[in-house]
PDB file of C-alpha atoms and ligand atoms in Angstrom:
ATOM      1  CA  MET A   6       9.107   4.741   6.171  1.00 66.00           C
ATOM      2  CA  SER A   7       8.788   6.112   2.261  1.00 76.00           C
ATOM      3  CA  HIS A   8       8.003   2.809  -0.025  1.00 93.00           C
ATOM      4  CA  ILE A   9      10.222   2.720  -3.379  1.00 98.00           C
ATOM      5  CA  ALA A  10       8.576   1.984  -6.279  1.00 98.00           C
ATOM      6  CA  TYR A  11       9.970   0.369 -10.210  1.00 98.00           C
ATOM      7  CA  VAL A  12       8.764   2.584 -12.093  1.00 98.00           C
ATOM      8  CA  ASN A  13      10.580   2.382 -16.303  1.00 97.00           C
ATOM      9  CA  GLY A  14      14.112   1.754 -15.553  1.00 97.00           C
ATOM     10  CA  ARG A  15      13.646   4.113 -12.014  1.00 97.00           C
ATOM     11  CA  TYR A  16      13.308   3.159  -8.367  1.00 98.00           C
ATOM     12  CA  LEU A  17      11.499   6.346  -7.143  1.00 97.00           C
ATOM     13  CA  PRO A  18      10.406   7.104  -3.658  1.00 97.00           C
ATOM     14  CA  GLN A  19       6.186   6.527  -4.596  1.00 95.00           C
ATOM     15  CA  LYS A  20       5.018   9.482  -4.036  1.00 94.00           C
ATOM     16  CA  HIS A  21       7.663  10.924  -6.541  1.00 95.00           C
ATOM     17  CA  ALA A  22       6.339   8.482  -9.327  1.00 95.00           C
ATOM     18  CA  GLN A  23       4.019   8.969 -11.619  1.00 95.00           C
ATOM     19  CA  ILE A  24       2.743   7.614 -14.727  1.00 94.00           C
ATOM     20  CA  HIS A  25       2.114   9.301 -18.179  1.00 96.00           C
ATOM     21  CA  ILE A  26      -1.474  10.701 -19.152  1.00 97.00           C
ATOM     22  CA  GLU A  27      -1.397   8.615 -21.862  1.00 97.00           C
ATOM     23  CA  ASP A  28      -0.422   5.207 -20.201  1.00 97.00           C
ATOM     24  CA  ARG A  29      -2.071   2.439 -21.998  1.00 98.00           C
ATOM     25  CA  GLY A  30      -2.836   0.831 -18.629  1.00 97.00           C
ATOM     26  CA  HIS A  31      -4.751   3.752 -17.254  1.00 96.00           C
ATOM     27  CA  GLN A  32      -7.094   4.216 -20.388  1.00 98.00           C
ATOM     28  CA  PHE A  33      -7.494   0.966 -21.256  1.00 98.00           C
ATOM     29  CA  ALA A  34      -7.186  -1.186 -18.487  1.00 98.00           C
ATOM     30  CA  ASP A  35      -4.673  -2.295 -21.734  1.00 98.00           C
ATOM     31  CA  GLY A  36      -2.473  -4.313 -18.929  1.00 98.00           C
ATOM     32  CA  VAL A  37      -2.035  -7.526 -16.312  1.00 98.00           C
ATOM     33  CA  TYR A  38      -0.825  -7.311 -13.698  1.00 99.00           C
ATOM     34  CA  GLU A  39       0.621 -10.072 -10.367  1.00 98.00           C
ATOM     35  CA  VAL A  40       0.478  -9.884  -6.980  1.00 98.00           C
ATOM     36  CA  ILE A  41       3.043 -12.022  -4.604  1.00 98.00           C
ATOM     37  CA  CYS A  42       3.159 -12.801  -1.363  1.00 98.00           C
ATOM     38  CA  ILE A  43       7.050 -12.327   0.684  1.00 97.00           C
ATOM     39  CA  TRP A  44       7.342 -14.167   3.671  1.00 96.00           C
ATOM     40  CA  HIS A  45      10.486 -13.073   5.790  1.00 94.00           C
ATOM     41  CA  GLY A  46      11.251 -11.784   2.262  1.00 94.00           C
ATOM     42  CA  ARG A  47      10.919 -14.255   0.104  1.00 95.00           C
ATOM     43  CA  PRO A  48       8.628 -14.957  -2.467  1.00 96.00           C
ATOM     44  CA  ALA A  49       5.289 -17.676  -2.136  1.00 97.00           C
ATOM     45  CA  ASP A  50       5.648 -19.297  -5.432  1.00 97.00           C
ATOM     46  CA  TYR A  51       6.881 -17.070  -7.333  1.00 97.00           C
ATOM     47  CA  THR A  52       8.149 -19.021 -10.185  1.00 96.00           C
ATOM     48  CA  ALA A  53       4.106 -19.797 -10.903  1.00 97.00           C
ATOM     49  CA  HIS A  54       3.301 -16.334 -10.432  1.00 98.00           C
ATOM     50  CA  ILE A  55       5.648 -15.532 -13.189  1.00 98.00           C
ATOM     51  CA  ALA A  56       4.662 -18.091 -15.308  1.00 98.00           C
ATOM     52  CA  ARG A  57       1.050 -16.694 -14.744  1.00 98.00           C
ATOM     53  CA  LEU A  58       2.130 -13.699 -15.217  1.00 98.00           C
ATOM     54  CA  ASN A  59       3.963 -13.991 -18.748  1.00 98.00           C
ATOM     55  CA  ARG A  60       1.103 -16.391 -19.758  1.00 98.00           C
ATOM     56  CA  SER A  61      -1.210 -13.286 -19.551  1.00 98.00           C
ATOM     57  CA  LEU A  62       1.384 -10.950 -21.438  1.00 98.00           C
ATOM     58  CA  ARG A  63       1.389 -13.602 -24.352  1.00 98.00           C
ATOM     59  CA  GLU A  64      -2.787 -14.157 -24.737  1.00 98.00           C
ATOM     60  CA  LEU A  65      -2.776 -10.127 -25.199  1.00 98.00           C
ATOM     61  CA  ALA A  66       0.046 -10.016 -27.141  1.00 98.00           C
ATOM     62  CA  ILE A  67       2.148  -7.752 -24.535  1.00 98.00           C
ATOM     63  CA  ARG A  68       5.818  -7.691 -25.406  1.00 97.00           C
ATOM     64  CA  PRO A  69       7.268  -8.874 -21.790  1.00 98.00           C
ATOM     65  CA  PRO A  70       9.707  -5.626 -21.055  1.00 98.00           C
ATOM     66  CA  VAL A  71      12.575  -7.284 -19.630  1.00 98.00           C
ATOM     67  CA  SER A  72      14.003 -11.184 -19.865  1.00 97.00           C
ATOM     68  CA  ASN A  73      13.126 -12.826 -16.321  1.00 97.00           C
ATOM     69  CA  ALA A  74      15.722 -12.983 -15.195  1.00 96.00           C
ATOM     70  CA  ALA A  75      15.673  -9.052 -15.283  1.00 97.00           C
ATOM     71  CA  LEU A  76      11.716  -9.051 -13.329  1.00 98.00           C
ATOM     72  CA  ALA A  77      13.587 -11.424 -11.189  1.00 97.00           C
ATOM     73  CA  PHE A  78      16.541  -8.589  -9.892  1.00 96.00           C
ATOM     74  CA  ILE A  79      14.031  -5.820 -10.215  1.00 97.00           C
ATOM     75  CA  VAL A  80      11.220  -7.629  -7.434  1.00 97.00           C
ATOM     76  CA  LYS A  81      14.298  -8.615  -5.230  1.00 96.00           C
ATOM     77  CA  GLU A  82      15.189  -5.511  -5.112  1.00 97.00           C
ATOM     78  CA  VAL A  83      11.841  -4.027  -5.016  1.00 98.00           C
ATOM     79  CA  VAL A  84      11.645  -5.745  -1.584  1.00 97.00           C
ATOM     80  CA  GLY A  85      15.576  -5.077  -0.486  1.00 96.00           C
ATOM     81  CA  ARG A  86      14.613  -1.133  -0.898  1.00 97.00           C
ATOM     82  CA  ASN A  87      11.067  -1.379   1.376  1.00 98.00           C
ATOM     83  CA  ARG A  88      12.607  -3.795   3.389  1.00 96.00           C
ATOM     84  CA  LEU A  89       9.839  -5.535   2.957  1.00 96.00           C
ATOM     85  CA  ASP A  90       9.652  -8.871   5.927  1.00 95.00           C
ATOM     86  CA  LYS A  91       6.739  -9.540   5.481  1.00 96.00           C
ATOM     87  CA  GLY A  92       4.117  -8.102   2.709  1.00 97.00           C
ATOM     88  CA  THR A  93       3.829  -7.901  -1.218  1.00 98.00           C
ATOM     89  CA  VAL A  94       4.974  -7.054  -3.978  1.00 98.00           C
ATOM     90  CA  TYR A  95       3.196  -5.951  -6.990  1.00 98.00           C
ATOM     91  CA  ILE A  96       4.227  -6.527 -10.455  1.00 98.00           C
ATOM     92  CA  GLN A  97       1.934  -4.027 -13.465  1.00 98.00           C
ATOM     93  CA  ILE A  98       3.361  -5.092 -17.139  1.00 98.00           C
ATOM     94  CA  ASN A  99       0.903  -2.773 -19.646  1.00 98.00           C
ATOM     95  CA  ARG A 100       1.420  -2.061 -23.095  1.00 98.00           C
ATOM     96  CA  GLY A 101       2.868   1.959 -22.500  1.00 98.00           C
ATOM     97  CA  VAL A 102       2.468   4.751 -23.712  1.00 98.00           C
ATOM     98  CA  ALA A 103       0.767   6.068 -26.992  1.00 98.00           C
ATOM     99  CA  PRO A 104      -1.727   8.834 -28.332  1.00 98.00           C
ATOM    100  CA  ARG A 105      -4.613   7.768 -27.234  1.00 98.00           C
ATOM    101  CA  ALA A 106      -6.062   5.202 -29.737  1.00 98.00           C
ATOM    102  CA  HIS A 107      -7.794   1.454 -29.420  1.00 98.00           C
ATOM    103  CA  VAL A 108      -5.366  -0.137 -31.805  1.00 98.00           C
ATOM    104  CA  PHE A 109      -2.130  -1.466 -30.481  1.00 98.00           C
ATOM    105  CA  PRO A 110       0.799   0.993 -31.130  1.00 98.00           C
ATOM    106  CA  GLY A 111       3.448  -0.187 -33.314  1.00 95.00           C
ATOM    107  CA  ALA A 112       6.609  -1.874 -32.305  1.00 94.00           C
ATOM    108  CA  ALA A 113       8.790   0.951 -31.153  1.00 96.00           C
ATOM    109  CA  VAL A 114       6.778   1.338 -28.246  1.00 98.00           C
ATOM    110  CA  LYS A 115       7.578  -0.486 -24.483  1.00 97.00           C
ATOM    111  CA  PRO A 116       5.602  -2.013 -23.036  1.00 98.00           C
ATOM    112  CA  SER A 117       5.686  -0.007 -18.929  1.00 98.00           C
ATOM    113  CA  LEU A 118       6.955  -2.075 -15.764  1.00 98.00           C
ATOM    114  CA  ILE A 119       5.886  -0.981 -12.873  1.00 98.00           C
ATOM    115  CA  VAL A 120       6.568  -3.073  -9.610  1.00 98.00           C
ATOM    116  CA  THR A 121       5.578  -1.836  -5.640  1.00 98.00           C
ATOM    117  CA  ALA A 122       5.763  -3.339  -2.165  1.00 98.00           C
ATOM    118  CA  LYS A 123       2.978  -2.680   0.519  1.00 98.00           C
ATOM    119  CA  HIS A 124       3.787  -4.212   4.059  1.00 97.00           C
ATOM    120  CA  GLY A 125       2.168  -6.721   5.933  1.00 97.00           C
ATOM    121  CA  ALA A 126       0.893 -10.014   4.592  1.00 96.00           C
ATOM    122  CA  GLY A 127      -1.856 -12.470   4.939  1.00 95.00           C
ATOM    123  CA  PRO A 128      -5.011 -12.437   7.090  1.00 96.00           C
ATOM    124  CA  ALA A 129      -5.495 -11.933  10.655  1.00 95.00           C
ATOM    125  CA  ASP A 130      -4.648 -14.809  12.805  1.00 95.00           C
ATOM    126  CA  ALA A 131      -8.119 -14.331  14.694  1.00 97.00           C
ATOM    127  CA  VAL A 132     -10.098 -13.453  11.444  1.00 97.00           C
ATOM    128  CA  ALA A 133      -8.896 -17.138  10.220  1.00 97.00           C
ATOM    129  CA  ARG A 134      -9.640 -18.860  13.383  1.00 97.00           C
ATOM    130  CA  ALA A 135     -13.246 -17.225  13.429  1.00 98.00           C
ATOM    131  CA  GLY A 136     -14.178 -17.647   9.954  1.00 98.00           C
ATOM    132  CA  VAL A 137     -15.477 -15.196   7.273  1.00 98.00           C
ATOM    133  CA  LYS A 138     -19.335 -14.579   6.028  1.00 98.00           C
ATOM    134  CA  VAL A 139     -19.569 -14.335   1.990  1.00 98.00           C
ATOM    135  CA  ILE A 140     -22.533 -12.400   1.176  1.00 99.00           C
ATOM    136  CA  THR A 141     -22.934 -13.896  -3.260  1.00 98.00           C
ATOM    137  CA  LEU A 142     -23.710 -11.488  -6.501  1.00 98.00           C
ATOM    138  CA  PRO A 143     -23.832 -12.092 -10.280  1.00 98.00           C
ATOM    139  CA  ASP A 144     -20.277 -12.827 -11.903  1.00 98.00           C
ATOM    140  CA  THR A 145     -20.650  -9.248 -14.318  1.00 98.00           C
ATOM    141  CA  ARG A 146     -16.930 -10.059 -15.264  1.00 98.00           C
ATOM    142  CA  TRP A 147     -15.192 -10.114 -18.427  1.00 98.00           C
ATOM    143  CA  LYS A 148     -15.188 -14.569 -20.778  1.00 98.00           C
ATOM    144  CA  ARG A 149     -11.772 -14.269 -20.016  1.00 98.00           C
ATOM    145  CA  CYS A 150     -11.204 -14.218 -16.198  1.00 98.00           C
ATOM    146  CA  ASP A 151      -8.103 -16.695 -16.892  1.00 98.00           C
ATOM    147  CA  ILE A 152      -6.234 -13.461 -17.914  1.00 98.00           C
ATOM    148  CA  LYS A 153      -4.715 -11.447 -14.880  1.00 98.00           C
ATOM    149  CA  SER A 154      -5.953  -7.984 -16.678  1.00 98.00           C
ATOM    150  CA  VAL A 155      -5.277  -4.412 -14.699  1.00 98.00           C
ATOM    151  CA  GLY A 156      -9.899  -4.461 -15.578  1.00 98.00           C
ATOM    152  CA  LEU A 157     -10.928  -5.154 -11.939  1.00 98.00           C
ATOM    153  CA  LEU A 158     -14.724  -2.884 -11.867  1.00 98.00           C
ATOM    154  CA  PRO A 159     -16.305  -5.461 -11.547  1.00 98.00           C
ATOM    155  CA  ASN A 160     -14.139  -6.895  -8.741  1.00 98.00           C
ATOM    156  CA  ALA A 161     -13.910  -3.719  -6.728  1.00 98.00           C
ATOM    157  CA  LEU A 162     -17.654  -3.437  -7.049  1.00 98.00           C
ATOM    158  CA  ALA A 163     -17.679  -7.036  -5.596  1.00 98.00           C
ATOM    159  CA  LYS A 164     -15.827  -6.280  -2.955  1.00 98.00           C
ATOM    160  CA  GLN A 165     -17.102  -2.806  -1.901  1.00 98.00           C
ATOM    161  CA  ALA A 166     -20.640  -4.600  -1.532  1.00 98.00           C
ATOM    162  CA  ALA A 167     -18.935  -7.217   0.731  1.00 98.00           C
ATOM    163  CA  ALA A 168     -17.757  -4.444   2.366  1.00 98.00           C
ATOM    164  CA  GLU A 169     -20.917  -2.371   3.210  1.00 98.00           C
ATOM    165  CA  ALA A 170     -22.788  -5.801   4.084  1.00 98.00           C
ATOM    166  CA  LYS A 171     -20.205  -6.273   6.536  1.00 98.00           C
ATOM    167  CA  ALA A 172     -18.598  -9.424   4.758  1.00 98.00           C
ATOM    168  CA  TYR A 173     -14.830 -10.609   4.276  1.00 98.00           C
ATOM    169  CA  GLU A 174     -15.301 -11.441   0.235  1.00 98.00           C
ATOM    170  CA  ALA A 175     -18.315 -11.446  -2.129  1.00 99.00           C
ATOM    171  CA  LEU A 176     -19.122 -14.942  -4.117  1.00 99.00           C
ATOM    172  CA  LEU A 177     -19.860 -15.237  -7.996  1.00 99.00           C
ATOM    173  CA  LEU A 178     -22.478 -16.429  -9.084  1.00 98.00           C
ATOM    174  CA  THR A 179     -23.106 -17.278 -13.439  1.00 98.00           C
ATOM    175  CA  PRO A 180     -26.771 -17.183 -13.778  1.00 98.00           C
ATOM    176  CA  GLU A 181     -27.181 -21.508 -13.634  1.00 98.00           C
ATOM    177  CA  GLY A 182     -25.741 -20.472 -10.084  1.00 98.00           C
ATOM    178  CA  THR A 183     -22.427 -22.037 -10.471  1.00 98.00           C
ATOM    179  CA  VAL A 184     -20.091 -20.070  -8.062  1.00 98.00           C
ATOM    180  CA  THR A 185     -16.912 -19.567 -10.083  1.00 98.00           C
ATOM    181  CA  GLU A 186     -14.763 -17.724  -7.552  1.00 99.00           C
ATOM    182  CA  ALA A 187     -14.551 -14.579  -5.720  1.00 99.00           C
ATOM    183  CA  SER A 188     -13.576 -10.778  -5.999  1.00 98.00           C
ATOM    184  CA  VAL A 189     -10.418 -11.922  -4.564  1.00 98.00           C
ATOM    185  CA  SER A 190      -9.356 -15.492  -4.316  1.00 98.00           C
ATOM    186  CA  ASN A 191     -10.569 -18.269  -5.069  1.00 99.00           C
ATOM    187  CA  ALA A 192     -13.704 -20.131  -4.084  1.00 99.00           C
ATOM    188  CA  TRP A 193     -13.801 -24.126  -2.123  1.00 99.00           C
ATOM    189  CA  MET A 194     -16.392 -25.993  -0.980  1.00 98.00           C
ATOM    190  CA  VAL A 195     -15.875 -29.895   0.802  1.00 98.00           C
ATOM    191  CA  THR A 196     -18.879 -32.047   0.416  1.00 98.00           C
ATOM    192  CA  PRO A 197     -20.706 -34.348   3.083  1.00 96.00           C
ATOM    193  CA  GLU A 198     -18.005 -36.994   1.536  1.00 96.00           C
ATOM    194  CA  ARG A 199     -15.103 -34.718   2.179  1.00 97.00           C
ATOM    195  CA  THR A 200     -14.203 -34.185  -1.259  1.00 98.00           C
ATOM    196  CA  ILE A 201     -12.989 -31.098  -1.495  1.00 98.00           C
ATOM    197  CA  VAL A 202     -14.086 -28.959  -5.216  1.00 99.00           C
ATOM    198  CA  THR A 203     -13.028 -26.186  -6.159  1.00 99.00           C
ATOM    199  CA  HIS A 204     -13.841 -24.379 -10.327  1.00 98.00           C
ATOM    200  CA  PRO A 205     -11.499 -26.765 -12.978  1.00 98.00           C
ATOM    201  CA  ALA A 206      -8.925 -23.635 -14.480  1.00 98.00           C
ATOM    202  CA  THR A 207     -10.860 -22.477 -17.719  1.00 98.00           C
ATOM    203  CA  SER A 208     -11.531 -19.402 -18.635  1.00 98.00           C
ATOM    204  CA  SER A 209     -14.583 -18.430 -16.234  1.00 98.00           C
ATOM    205  CA  ILE A 210     -11.725 -18.334 -13.176  1.00 98.00           C
ATOM    206  CA  LEU A 211      -8.417 -16.839 -12.429  1.00 98.00           C
ATOM    207  CA  ALA A 212      -6.517 -19.823 -11.942  1.00 98.00           C
ATOM    208  CA  GLY A 213      -4.990 -19.069  -8.464  1.00 98.00           C
ATOM    209  CA  VAL A 214      -1.620 -19.547  -7.630  1.00 98.00           C
ATOM    210  CA  THR A 215      -2.455 -19.807  -4.027  1.00 98.00           C
ATOM    211  CA  ARG A 216      -5.388 -22.455  -5.656  1.00 98.00           C
ATOM    212  CA  GLY A 217      -2.493 -24.755  -7.792  1.00 98.00           C
ATOM    213  CA  ARG A 218      -0.570 -24.501  -3.876  1.00 98.00           C
ATOM    214  CA  VAL A 219      -3.302 -25.832  -1.875  1.00 98.00           C
ATOM    215  CA  LEU A 220      -4.153 -28.264  -4.604  1.00 98.00           C
ATOM    216  CA  LYS A 221      -0.654 -29.775  -4.407  1.00 98.00           C
ATOM    217  CA  ILE A 222      -0.708 -29.246  -0.463  1.00 98.00           C
ATOM    218  CA  ALA A 223      -4.325 -31.359  -0.359  1.00 98.00           C
ATOM    219  CA  ARG A 224      -3.938 -33.591  -2.684  1.00 98.00           C
ATOM    220  CA  GLU A 225      -0.162 -34.553  -0.899  1.00 98.00           C
ATOM    221  CA  ALA A 226      -2.441 -34.754   2.429  1.00 98.00           C
ATOM    222  CA  GLY A 227      -4.665 -37.752   0.946  1.00 98.00           C
ATOM    223  CA  TYR A 228      -7.601 -35.778  -0.061  1.00 98.00           C
ATOM    224  CA  VAL A 229      -9.716 -36.802  -3.283  1.00 98.00           C
ATOM    225  CA  VAL A 230     -10.217 -33.371  -4.936  1.00 98.00           C
ATOM    226  CA  GLU A 231     -11.957 -32.607  -7.323  1.00 98.00           C
ATOM    227  CA  GLU A 232     -11.536 -29.566 -10.010  1.00 98.00           C
ATOM    228  CA  ARG A 233     -15.210 -28.921 -11.163  1.00 98.00           C
ATOM    229  CA  PRO A 234     -17.697 -27.262 -10.873  1.00 98.00           C
ATOM    230  CA  PHE A 235     -20.253 -26.234  -8.609  1.00 98.00           C
ATOM    231  CA  THR A 236     -23.053 -24.296  -7.187  1.00 98.00           C
ATOM    232  CA  LEU A 237     -24.823 -21.760  -4.840  1.00 98.00           C
ATOM    233  CA  ALA A 238     -27.252 -24.581  -3.696  1.00 98.00           C
ATOM    234  CA  GLU A 239     -24.578 -27.694  -3.134  1.00 98.00           C
ATOM    235  CA  ALA A 240     -22.004 -24.893  -0.755  1.00 98.00           C
ATOM    236  CA  LEU A 241     -25.275 -23.786   1.360  1.00 98.00           C
ATOM    237  CA  LYS A 242     -25.552 -27.954   1.697  1.00 98.00           C
ATOM    238  CA  ALA A 243     -21.510 -28.286   2.066  1.00 98.00           C
ATOM    239  CA  LYS A 244     -19.262 -29.637   5.318  1.00 98.00           C
ATOM    240  CA  GLU A 245     -17.108 -26.525   4.918  1.00 98.00           C
ATOM    241  CA  VAL A 246     -16.443 -23.431   2.296  1.00 98.00           C
ATOM    242  CA  PHE A 247     -13.578 -22.042   2.091  1.00 98.00           C
ATOM    243  CA  LEU A 248     -11.512 -19.339  -0.129  1.00 98.00           C
ATOM    244  CA  THR A 249      -8.042 -18.792  -1.183  1.00 98.00           C
ATOM    245  CA  GLY A 250      -5.758 -16.229  -2.377  1.00 98.00           C
ATOM    246  CA  THR A 251      -2.780 -14.525  -2.061  1.00 98.00           C
ATOM    247  CA  THR A 252      -3.975 -11.666  -0.001  1.00 98.00           C
ATOM    248  CA  THR A 253      -6.558 -14.648   1.843  1.00 98.00           C
ATOM    249  CA  PHE A 254      -4.433 -17.570   2.204  1.00 98.00           C
ATOM    250  CA  VAL A 255      -6.358 -20.197   2.817  1.00 98.00           C
ATOM    251  CA  MET A 256      -9.909 -18.959   4.859  1.00 98.00           C
ATOM    252  CA  PRO A 257     -12.894 -20.395   6.168  1.00 98.00           C
ATOM    253  CA  VAL A 258     -15.919 -19.072   5.368  1.00 98.00           C
ATOM    254  CA  VAL A 259     -19.055 -19.929   8.021  1.00 98.00           C
ATOM    255  CA  ARG A 260     -21.924 -18.036   6.853  1.00 98.00           C
ATOM    256  CA  ILE A 261     -22.789 -17.234   2.918  1.00 98.00           C
ATOM    257  CA  ASP A 262     -25.547 -14.600   3.115  1.00 98.00           C
ATOM    258  CA  GLU A 263     -27.607 -15.501   6.218  1.00 94.00           C
ATOM    259  CA  GLN A 264     -27.051 -18.871   6.199  1.00 98.00           C
ATOM    260  CA  PRO A 265     -24.915 -20.484   7.696  1.00 98.00           C
ATOM    261  CA  VAL A 266     -21.967 -22.792   6.276  1.00 98.00           C
ATOM    262  CA  ALA A 267     -22.727 -26.038   8.827  1.00 97.00           C
ATOM    263  CA  ASN A 268     -22.525 -26.014  11.900  1.00 96.00           C
ATOM    264  CA  GLY A 269     -21.405 -22.023  11.236  1.00 97.00           C
ATOM    265  CA  VAL A 270     -17.616 -22.967  12.607  1.00 98.00           C
ATOM    266  CA  PRO A 271     -14.051 -23.204  10.688  1.00 98.00           C
ATOM    267  CA  GLY A 272     -13.958 -26.846   9.421  1.00 98.00           C
ATOM    268  CA  THR A 273     -11.550 -29.467  10.250  1.00 98.00           C
ATOM    269  CA  VAL A 274     -10.590 -29.176   6.576  1.00 98.00           C
ATOM    270  CA  ALA A 275     -10.192 -25.625   6.202  1.00 98.00           C
ATOM    271  CA  CYS A 276      -8.406 -25.165   8.874  1.00 98.00           C
ATOM    272  CA  GLU A 277      -5.328 -28.306   8.264  1.00 98.00           C
ATOM    273  CA  LEU A 278      -5.611 -26.282   4.650  1.00 98.00           C
ATOM    274  CA  ARG A 279      -4.635 -23.303   6.780  1.00 98.00           C
ATOM    275  CA  GLN A 280      -1.618 -24.493   8.957  1.00 98.00           C
ATOM    276  CA  ARG A 281      -0.446 -26.474   5.836  1.00 98.00           C
ATOM    277  CA  TYR A 282      -0.469 -23.707   3.537  1.00 98.00           C
ATOM    278  CA  GLN A 283       0.998 -21.579   6.740  1.00 97.00           C
ATOM    279  CA  ASP A 284       3.788 -24.141   6.927  1.00 97.00           C
ATOM    280  CA  TYR A 285       4.326 -23.826   2.961  1.00 96.00           C
ATOM    281  CA  ILE A 286       5.328 -20.376   3.546  1.00 96.00           C
ATOM    282  CA  ASP A 287       7.455 -20.542   7.262  1.00 94.00           C
ATOM    283  CA  SER A 288       9.875 -23.106   5.400  1.00 92.00           C
ATOM    284  CA  LEU A 289      10.412 -20.697   2.953  1.00 87.00           C
ATOM    285  CA  THR A 290      12.868 -18.800   5.378  1.00 77.00           C
ATOM    286  CA  ALA A 291      15.082 -22.161   5.504  1.00 68.00           C
ATOM    287  CA  ASP A 292      15.191 -21.631   1.834  1.00 66.00           C
ATOM    288  CA  VAL A 293      19.324 -20.185   1.310  1.00 61.00           C
ATOM    289  CA  SER A 294      19.708 -21.080  -1.986  1.00 66.00           C
ATOM    290  CA  GLY A 295      17.834 -18.082  -3.236  1.00 67.00           C
ATOM    291  CA  SER A 296      16.255 -20.488  -5.816  1.00 74.00           C
ATOM    292  CA  ALA A 297      12.877 -18.824  -3.796  1.00 81.00           C
ATOM    293  CA  TRP A 298      13.553 -16.064  -6.956  1.00 80.00           C
ATOM    294  CA  ASP A 299      14.006 -19.069  -9.977  1.00 77.00           C
ATOM    295  CA  ALA A 300      11.489 -18.445 -13.200  1.00 70.00           C
TER     296      ALA A 300
HETATM  297  N1  PDD B 513      -5.979 -11.100  -6.785  1.00 56.47           N
HETATM  298  N2  PDD B 513      -9.205 -14.796  -8.124  1.00 56.47           N
HETATM  299  C1  PDD B 513      -9.486 -13.315  -8.208  1.00 56.47           C
HETATM  300  C2  PDD B 513     -10.261 -12.823  -8.959  1.00 56.47           C
HETATM  301  C3  PDD B 513      -8.225 -12.407  -7.941  1.00 56.47           C
HETATM  302  O1  PDD B 513      -8.577 -11.495  -8.130  1.00 56.47           O
HETATM  303  C4  PDD B 513      -7.226 -13.349  -7.248  1.00 56.47           C
HETATM  304  C5  PDD B 513      -6.051 -12.688  -6.549  1.00 56.47           C
HETATM  305  C6  PDD B 513      -6.811 -14.731  -7.553  1.00 56.47           C
HETATM  306  C7  PDD B 513      -6.315 -15.901  -5.875  1.00 56.47           C
HETATM  307  O2  PDD B 513      -5.204 -15.582  -6.954  1.00 56.47           O
HETATM  308  P1  PDD B 513      -3.423 -15.708  -6.401  1.00 56.47           P
HETATM  309  O3  PDD B 513      -4.022 -17.657  -5.373  1.00 56.47           O
HETATM  310  O4  PDD B 513      -2.766 -16.274  -7.798  1.00 56.47           O
HETATM  311  O5  PDD B 513      -3.632 -14.630  -5.604  1.00 56.47           O
HETATM  312  C8  PDD B 513      -8.494 -15.250  -7.211  1.00 56.47           C
HETATM  313  C9  PDD B 513      -4.401 -10.369  -6.499  1.00 56.47           C
HETATM  314  C10 PDD B 513      -4.897 -10.937  -4.791  1.00 56.47           C
HETATM  315  C11 PDD B 513      -5.333  -9.636  -6.204  1.00 56.47           C
HETATM  316  O6  PDD B 513      -5.671  -8.910  -7.154  1.00 56.47           O
HETATM  317  O7  PDD B 513      -5.017  -7.738  -5.239  1.00 56.47           O
END
């Protein structure tokens, strides 16, 4: 089936959808994005994604090109036109098209809006059941990782290094040995006392929407949860390590570099949270009111 993309006011077959060579997203990575999981045609945590998108835009002083209501209409339309049952929607907003100059263009330049769809959501069950290996790398990114910028070269390099090492992800480390997050997901550990720990939502990480959802789920399930930095040394001694993200869901980590995590099999906490996250996205289907799209 050919994919339909939305580009600045038009829905087009993806192969005919184009951006201008002087698009600032292309020339300066001067834009922000969101990836939203669609499960049985419904978005997971749509409101939180749109809130983060608007925050990223504010931080970079990019004007939203359309209202939240218009954006919800467009995203819904892209989901419908692509007959997306389980998949992801990608939204990019960048500062628009202008002759190349570092300084921002004038107010007459309208930001660009692109929405695309991809079939397939979440990792294969077998992968999550077995747990995954991760590698560790220095976190070489800029100091505003809280902004979901399209400037993803360090993330892409880290993910490629993980793939070359036959690993699922790369944990990113500060010079002091703190685990900030991973290349496309947030990182968590479970202490020997069964406290769940994840890095606080500072400018050193992206405050993942899945991270927010899993924090809520974990607290509701009665776990003690701490948002504090943790080191690689702690993670290597942890009872469990796991990852969360829109494309990762909740993923148990069973090996860090060449060392097994605990006894090298997925832990009970990660498996329970994974199931509870699955229950959350399954519950979206029951929401017939359409409120899943409110932002
Ligand atoms: N990335 N950290 C980073 C660096 C990320 O790129 C992502 C997600 C996350 C998890 O955030 P969320 O739970 O909101 O998906 C954490 C998306 C999926 C991507 O770039 O494709």
